[in-house]
XYZ file of C-alpha atoms in Angstrom:
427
model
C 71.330 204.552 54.252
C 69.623 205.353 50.722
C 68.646 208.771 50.080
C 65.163 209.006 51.112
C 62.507 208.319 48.648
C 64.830 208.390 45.481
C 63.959 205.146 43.977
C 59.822 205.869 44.034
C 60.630 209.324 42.798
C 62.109 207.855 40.208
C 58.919 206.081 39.253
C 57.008 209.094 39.965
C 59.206 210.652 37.054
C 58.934 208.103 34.850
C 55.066 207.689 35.623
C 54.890 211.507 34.379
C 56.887 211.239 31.299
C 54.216 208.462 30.277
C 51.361 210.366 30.959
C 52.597 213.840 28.952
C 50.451 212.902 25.809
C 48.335 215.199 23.699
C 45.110 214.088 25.084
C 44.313 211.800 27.576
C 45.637 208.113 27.577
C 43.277 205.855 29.892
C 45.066 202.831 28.791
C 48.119 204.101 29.788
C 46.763 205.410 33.042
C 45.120 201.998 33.729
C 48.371 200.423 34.092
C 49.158 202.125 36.962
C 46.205 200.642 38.991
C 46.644 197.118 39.685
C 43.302 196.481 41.071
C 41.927 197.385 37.680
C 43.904 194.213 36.266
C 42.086 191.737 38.515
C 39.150 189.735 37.522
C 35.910 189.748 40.394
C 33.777 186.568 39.839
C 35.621 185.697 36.663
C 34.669 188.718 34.654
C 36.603 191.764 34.259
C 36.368 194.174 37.034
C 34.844 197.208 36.400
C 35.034 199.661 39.562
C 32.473 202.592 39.096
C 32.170 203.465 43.094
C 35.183 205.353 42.937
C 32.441 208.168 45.253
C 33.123 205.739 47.725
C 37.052 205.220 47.787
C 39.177 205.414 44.562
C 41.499 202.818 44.167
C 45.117 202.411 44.004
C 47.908 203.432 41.840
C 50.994 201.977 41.897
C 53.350 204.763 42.535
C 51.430 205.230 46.476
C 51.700 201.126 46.956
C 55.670 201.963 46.108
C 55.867 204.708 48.374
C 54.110 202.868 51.613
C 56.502 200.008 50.949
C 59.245 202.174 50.262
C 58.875 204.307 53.464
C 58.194 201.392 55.875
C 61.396 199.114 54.902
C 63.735 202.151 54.476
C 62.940 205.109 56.496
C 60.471 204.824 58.917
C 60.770 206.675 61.649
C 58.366 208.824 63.855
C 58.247 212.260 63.143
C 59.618 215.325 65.249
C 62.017 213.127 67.403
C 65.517 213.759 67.031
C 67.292 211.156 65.479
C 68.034 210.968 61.442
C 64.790 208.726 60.652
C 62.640 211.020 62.359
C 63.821 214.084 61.314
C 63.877 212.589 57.681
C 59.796 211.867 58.081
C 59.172 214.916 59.661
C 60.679 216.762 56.926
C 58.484 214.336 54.125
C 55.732 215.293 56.218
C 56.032 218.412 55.611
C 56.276 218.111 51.764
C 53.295 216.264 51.981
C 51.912 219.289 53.657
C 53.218 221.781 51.223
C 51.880 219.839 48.384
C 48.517 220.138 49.338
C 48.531 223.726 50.297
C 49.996 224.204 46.275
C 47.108 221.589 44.908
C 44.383 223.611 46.512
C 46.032 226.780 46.543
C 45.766 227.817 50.207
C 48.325 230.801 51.111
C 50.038 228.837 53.590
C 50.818 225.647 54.526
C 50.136 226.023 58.291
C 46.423 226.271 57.202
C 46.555 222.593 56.401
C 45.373 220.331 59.248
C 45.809 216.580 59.010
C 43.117 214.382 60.424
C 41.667 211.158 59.768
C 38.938 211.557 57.006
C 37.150 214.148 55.521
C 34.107 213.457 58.152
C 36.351 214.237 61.359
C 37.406 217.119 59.638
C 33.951 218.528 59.481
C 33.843 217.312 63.021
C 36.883 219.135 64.410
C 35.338 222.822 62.796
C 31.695 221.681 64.808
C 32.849 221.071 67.821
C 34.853 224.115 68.299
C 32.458 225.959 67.070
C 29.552 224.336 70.213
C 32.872 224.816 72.559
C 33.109 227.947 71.984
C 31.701 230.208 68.960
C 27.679 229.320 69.452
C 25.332 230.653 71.760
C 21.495 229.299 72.580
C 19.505 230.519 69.539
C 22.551 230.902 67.163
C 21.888 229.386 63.620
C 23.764 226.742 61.786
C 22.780 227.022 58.118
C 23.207 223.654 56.309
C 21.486 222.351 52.895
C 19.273 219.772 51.717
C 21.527 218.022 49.613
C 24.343 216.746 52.603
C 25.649 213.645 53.493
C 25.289 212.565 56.752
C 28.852 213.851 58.118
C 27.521 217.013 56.969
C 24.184 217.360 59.019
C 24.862 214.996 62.180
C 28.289 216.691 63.703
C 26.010 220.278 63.043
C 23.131 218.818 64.907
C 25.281 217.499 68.154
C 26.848 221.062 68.163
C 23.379 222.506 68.089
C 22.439 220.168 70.752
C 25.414 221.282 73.137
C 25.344 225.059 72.751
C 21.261 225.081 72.147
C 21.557 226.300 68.656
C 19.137 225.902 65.703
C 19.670 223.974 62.372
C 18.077 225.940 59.399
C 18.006 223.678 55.949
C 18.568 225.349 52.893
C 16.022 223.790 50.003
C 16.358 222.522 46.731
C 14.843 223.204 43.236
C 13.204 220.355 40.903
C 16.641 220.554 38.892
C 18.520 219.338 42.072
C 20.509 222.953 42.565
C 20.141 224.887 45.389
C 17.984 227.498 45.822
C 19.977 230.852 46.779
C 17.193 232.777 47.202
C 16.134 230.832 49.995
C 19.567 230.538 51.211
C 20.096 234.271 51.126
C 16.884 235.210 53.407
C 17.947 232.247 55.620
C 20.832 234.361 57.001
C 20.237 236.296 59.986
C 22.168 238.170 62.695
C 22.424 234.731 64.669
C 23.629 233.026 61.923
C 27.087 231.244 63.235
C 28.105 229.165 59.990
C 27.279 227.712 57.218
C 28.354 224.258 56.382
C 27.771 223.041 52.492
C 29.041 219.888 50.154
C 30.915 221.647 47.423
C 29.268 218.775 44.886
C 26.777 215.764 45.807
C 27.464 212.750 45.693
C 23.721 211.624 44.903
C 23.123 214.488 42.674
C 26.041 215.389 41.120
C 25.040 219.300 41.668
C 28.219 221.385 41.581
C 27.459 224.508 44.115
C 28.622 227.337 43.111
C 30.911 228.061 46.166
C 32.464 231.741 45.345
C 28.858 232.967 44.966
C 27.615 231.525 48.127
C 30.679 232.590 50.179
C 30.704 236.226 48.863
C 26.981 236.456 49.915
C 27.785 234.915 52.802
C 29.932 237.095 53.630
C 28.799 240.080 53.284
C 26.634 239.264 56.456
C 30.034 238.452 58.155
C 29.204 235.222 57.940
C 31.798 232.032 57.254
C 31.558 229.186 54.824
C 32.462 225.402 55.934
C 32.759 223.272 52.354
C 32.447 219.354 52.502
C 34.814 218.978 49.094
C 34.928 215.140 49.525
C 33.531 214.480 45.897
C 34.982 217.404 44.377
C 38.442 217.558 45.483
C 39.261 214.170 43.049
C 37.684 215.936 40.219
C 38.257 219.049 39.238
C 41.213 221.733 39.927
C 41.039 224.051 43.547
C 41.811 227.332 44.573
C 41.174 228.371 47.610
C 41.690 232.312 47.309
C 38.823 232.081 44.456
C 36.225 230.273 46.556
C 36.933 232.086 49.654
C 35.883 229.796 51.779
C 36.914 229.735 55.614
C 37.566 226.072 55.730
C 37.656 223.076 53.281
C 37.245 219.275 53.832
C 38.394 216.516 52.165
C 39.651 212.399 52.498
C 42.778 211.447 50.487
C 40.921 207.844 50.004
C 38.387 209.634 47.842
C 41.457 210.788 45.159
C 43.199 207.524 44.850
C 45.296 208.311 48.195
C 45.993 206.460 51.175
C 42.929 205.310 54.000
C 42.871 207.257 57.284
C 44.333 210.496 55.964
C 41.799 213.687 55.534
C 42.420 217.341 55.593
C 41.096 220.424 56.666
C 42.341 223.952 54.772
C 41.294 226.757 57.553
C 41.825 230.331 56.889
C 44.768 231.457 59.944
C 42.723 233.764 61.718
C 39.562 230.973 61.822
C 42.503 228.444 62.637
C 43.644 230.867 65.577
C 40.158 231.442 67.030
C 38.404 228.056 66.816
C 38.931 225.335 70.089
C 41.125 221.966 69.618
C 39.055 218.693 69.136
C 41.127 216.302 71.145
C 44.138 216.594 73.539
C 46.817 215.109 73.669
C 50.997 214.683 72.804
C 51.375 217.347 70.328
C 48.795 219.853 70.089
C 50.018 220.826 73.472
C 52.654 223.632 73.799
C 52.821 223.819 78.263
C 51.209 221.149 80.163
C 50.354 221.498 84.397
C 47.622 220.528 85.809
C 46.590 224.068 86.425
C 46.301 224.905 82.970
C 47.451 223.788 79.190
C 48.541 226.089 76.400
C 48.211 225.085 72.910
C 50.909 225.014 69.810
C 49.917 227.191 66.989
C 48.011 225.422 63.715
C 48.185 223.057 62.355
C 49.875 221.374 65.415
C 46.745 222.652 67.422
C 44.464 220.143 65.927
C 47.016 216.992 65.119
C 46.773 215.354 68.453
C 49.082 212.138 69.199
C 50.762 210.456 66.615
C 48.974 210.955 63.203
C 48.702 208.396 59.745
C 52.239 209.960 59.057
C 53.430 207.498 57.059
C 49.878 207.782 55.141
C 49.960 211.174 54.641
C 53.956 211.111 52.898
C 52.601 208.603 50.720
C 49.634 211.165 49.828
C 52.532 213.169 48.472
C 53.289 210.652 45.823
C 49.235 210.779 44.907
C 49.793 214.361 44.729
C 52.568 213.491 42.514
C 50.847 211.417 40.117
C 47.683 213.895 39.973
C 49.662 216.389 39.253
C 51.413 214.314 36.095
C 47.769 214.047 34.509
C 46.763 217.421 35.670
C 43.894 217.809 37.408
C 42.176 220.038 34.812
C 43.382 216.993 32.095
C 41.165 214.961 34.530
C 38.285 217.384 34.344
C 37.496 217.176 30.929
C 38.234 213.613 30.566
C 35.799 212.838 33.279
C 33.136 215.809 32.054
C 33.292 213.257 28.757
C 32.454 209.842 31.136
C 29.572 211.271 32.845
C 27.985 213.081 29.429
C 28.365 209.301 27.820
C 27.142 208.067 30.936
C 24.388 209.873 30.789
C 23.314 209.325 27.073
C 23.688 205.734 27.733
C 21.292 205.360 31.304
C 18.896 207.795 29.578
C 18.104 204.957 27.161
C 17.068 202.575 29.454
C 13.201 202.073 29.661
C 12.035 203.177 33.201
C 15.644 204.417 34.499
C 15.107 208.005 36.013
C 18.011 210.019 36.772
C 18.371 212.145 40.211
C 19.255 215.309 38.974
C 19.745 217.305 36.476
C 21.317 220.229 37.409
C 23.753 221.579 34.442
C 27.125 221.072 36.039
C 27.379 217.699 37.770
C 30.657 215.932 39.112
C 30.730 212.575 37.369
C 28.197 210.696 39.144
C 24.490 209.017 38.146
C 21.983 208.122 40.426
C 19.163 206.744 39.447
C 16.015 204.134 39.947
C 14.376 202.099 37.180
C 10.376 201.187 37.640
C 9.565 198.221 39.138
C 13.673 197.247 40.284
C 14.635 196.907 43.902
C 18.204 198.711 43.144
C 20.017 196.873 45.893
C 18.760 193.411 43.528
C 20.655 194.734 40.892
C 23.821 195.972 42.875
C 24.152 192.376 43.601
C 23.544 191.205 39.997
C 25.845 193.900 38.310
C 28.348 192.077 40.756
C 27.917 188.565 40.856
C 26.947 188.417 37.028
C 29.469 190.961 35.352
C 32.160 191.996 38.122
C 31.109 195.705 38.179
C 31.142 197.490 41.506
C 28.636 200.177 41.734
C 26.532 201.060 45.316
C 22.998 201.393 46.103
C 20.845 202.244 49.011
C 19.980 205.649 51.186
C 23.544 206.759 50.116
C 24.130 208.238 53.195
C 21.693 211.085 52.308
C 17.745 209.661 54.359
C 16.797 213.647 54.155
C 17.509 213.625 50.766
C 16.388 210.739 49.595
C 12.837 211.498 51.445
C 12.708 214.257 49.566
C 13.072 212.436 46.334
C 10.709 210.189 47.283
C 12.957 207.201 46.909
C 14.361 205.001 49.414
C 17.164 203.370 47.464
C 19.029 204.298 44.521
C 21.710 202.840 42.533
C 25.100 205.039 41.988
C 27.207 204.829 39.242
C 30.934 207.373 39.476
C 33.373 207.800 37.159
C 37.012 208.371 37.410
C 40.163 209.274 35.456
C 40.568 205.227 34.738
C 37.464 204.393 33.725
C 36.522 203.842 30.010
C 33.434 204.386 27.877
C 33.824 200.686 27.032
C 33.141 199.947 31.054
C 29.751 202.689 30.863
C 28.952 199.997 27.791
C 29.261 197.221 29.497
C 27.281 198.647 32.517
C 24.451 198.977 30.407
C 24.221 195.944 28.427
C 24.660 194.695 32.128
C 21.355 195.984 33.743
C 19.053 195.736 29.652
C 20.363 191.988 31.159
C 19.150 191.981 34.520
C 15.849 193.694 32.795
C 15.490 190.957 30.774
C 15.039 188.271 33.423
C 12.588 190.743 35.098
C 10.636 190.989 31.944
């Protein structure tokens, strides 16, 4: 049998040798996506949901392929295939303990999105670390997978959900959040950037006041963990959430960074083959983390091929992928800001790059449809997954435009000749 992995390694390589330029070569990158080749209803297709899912790149495609014709096996059995994917796996799980810069890899849980994740930390947490009258502190600003797992744990252990508020820039207000924490305060859970808003929270100043009232940090990192370089021992946080689908990985696949002694202390979510170190029916002990929480048989060939993403990222350099997208969203935002009527959610001074926005007198979800049908783009619009935000707002839909590492200026063009179009027929 070939030596595992070799041939897409190769391309990996080569991908990497490409990319080493002296600034950043979207052209080049766009190659490596074939989705972005395609036409969608005979235009061009111009994908600007990537706060949805990003797409594809070539080099994972490879890899999935690669693995499943020439050395799939099951991890931790005991023949050569297995032992072969268990030891990939376990790349896979070193590489994301370097991207994010956790101190160990056995802080690095593998689940199934970024959303069970969250789910996993709530649930031991109503199993076992709440009380009735204990206080979940949570913000304004969440998705849904960050407010409804808090308020079922509240439910089962009788706790209270306190929501932190926002200011008229779309930031959070810390002052609020500060006199918020009290001695039943349990948690609190926070996205690291929103994906309505585009607010970047500034994480390391929450978590140190946090805990200095012994308090520990849950971040939802689903929309930042694409963007923008991590480091765990900076932000301090006692766990961190995230979906590989979001950054260009592989569907199925999330993770959850724990600190070890929060990893030690907090219940498993589900039982099963695995997690499970002595089985009677008398009683059940547990294997140490990450093993703890990985119940059955996990998206293993999912998460090797994350490896690859890792890979790739890593090639461009996720602070090379910063900047470039910092430049999207400030053209972005020229360009939307001279449309007649368009109003902008937010405007906090650092944003991931995302727009939302409404224009007078548009049903959004209209438009979605036109942008698609008419000129191939994909954008999304409607509650966003965000009702309590969006009530705030005062808006019931809005349309959302993200940018990633493969799109162009010449797309965010196109985008708005697009919708002065759609006006047009309005007019």
């Amino acid at each position: 049998m070939c030596h595992p992995n070799l041939e897409v390694k190769e391309k990996v390589k080569e991908a990497a040798q490409a990319l080493k330029k002296p600034s950043f070569d979207v052209q080049r990158v766009r190659q490596d996506f074939p989705m972005l080749q395609q036409k969608l209803n005979g235009k061009p297709f111009i994908y600007l949901d990537s706060a949805a899912s990003g797409q594809k790149p070539q080099v994972l495609i490879d890899r999935l392929s690669d693995f499943y014709a020439n050395e799939y096996g099951k991890p931790n059995e005991q023949h050569t295939d297995s032992k072969n994917a268990t030891e990939m796996l376990e790349e896979t799980r070193q590489k994301v303990a370097d991207l994010i810069k956790a101190k160990d890899s056995k802080e690095i849980v593998f689940v199934r999105g970024c959303t069970e994740a969250i789910n996993v930390v709530a649930s031991g947490f109503a199993r076992g670390l709440l009380q009735e009258g204990d206080e979940i502190i949570t913000t304004l600003m969440e998705h849904h997978a960050n407010i409804v797992p808090w308020q079922m744990a509240a439910q089962d252990a009788g706790a209270v959900v306190k929501v932190v508020p926002i200011t008229a820039t779309g930031e959070l207000d810390l002052a609020a959040l500060e006199n918020m924490i009290s001695e039943r305060t349990k948690i609190i859970s926070l996205v690291h950037s929103s994906q309505i808003l585009g607010t970047i929270n500034p994480i390391k100043k929450i978590t140190a006041m946090a805990h200095r009232k012994g308090v520990p940090v849950l971040v939802d990192g689903a929309q930042t963990a694409p963007h923008m370089p991590l480091d765990m021992q900076d932000l301090d946080c006692d766990f961190y959430t995230f979906s590989a689908h979001k950054m260009s990985g592989p569907t199925g696949v999330g993770v959850l960074y724990g600190k070890a002694d929060w990893l030690e202390k907090l219940p498993p979510h589900n039982g099963g083959g695995e997690m499970a170190e002595t089985v009677e029916f008398e009683k059940t002990t547990y294997s140490s983390p990450p093993k703890k929480f990985e119940a059955g048989t996990t998206s293993f060939a999912d998460i090797i091929a994350l490896g690859a993403v890792i890979d790739y990222h890593n090639a461009l350099g996720m602070q090379a992928i910063a900047d470039y997208e910092q430049e999207l969203l400030e053209y972005g935002l020229e360009k939307l800001n001279q449309i007649k009527g368009l109003h902008i959610l937010g405007s906090a001074p650092e944003k991931e790059p995302v727009v939302s926005f409404t224009i007078d007198g548009v049903d959004v979800k209209d438009l979605e449809k036109y942008l698609n049908n008419e000129w191939g783009i994909a954008v999304k619009a409607g509650n966003l997954a965000s009702q309590p935000l969006m009530k705030h707002l005062n808006v019931d839909k809005a349309l959302r435009a993200s940018y990633c590492y493969y799109n162009t200026k010449e797309e965010i063009d196109t985008m708005n000749q697009a919708i002065e179009a759609y006006l047009q027929t309005k007019a």
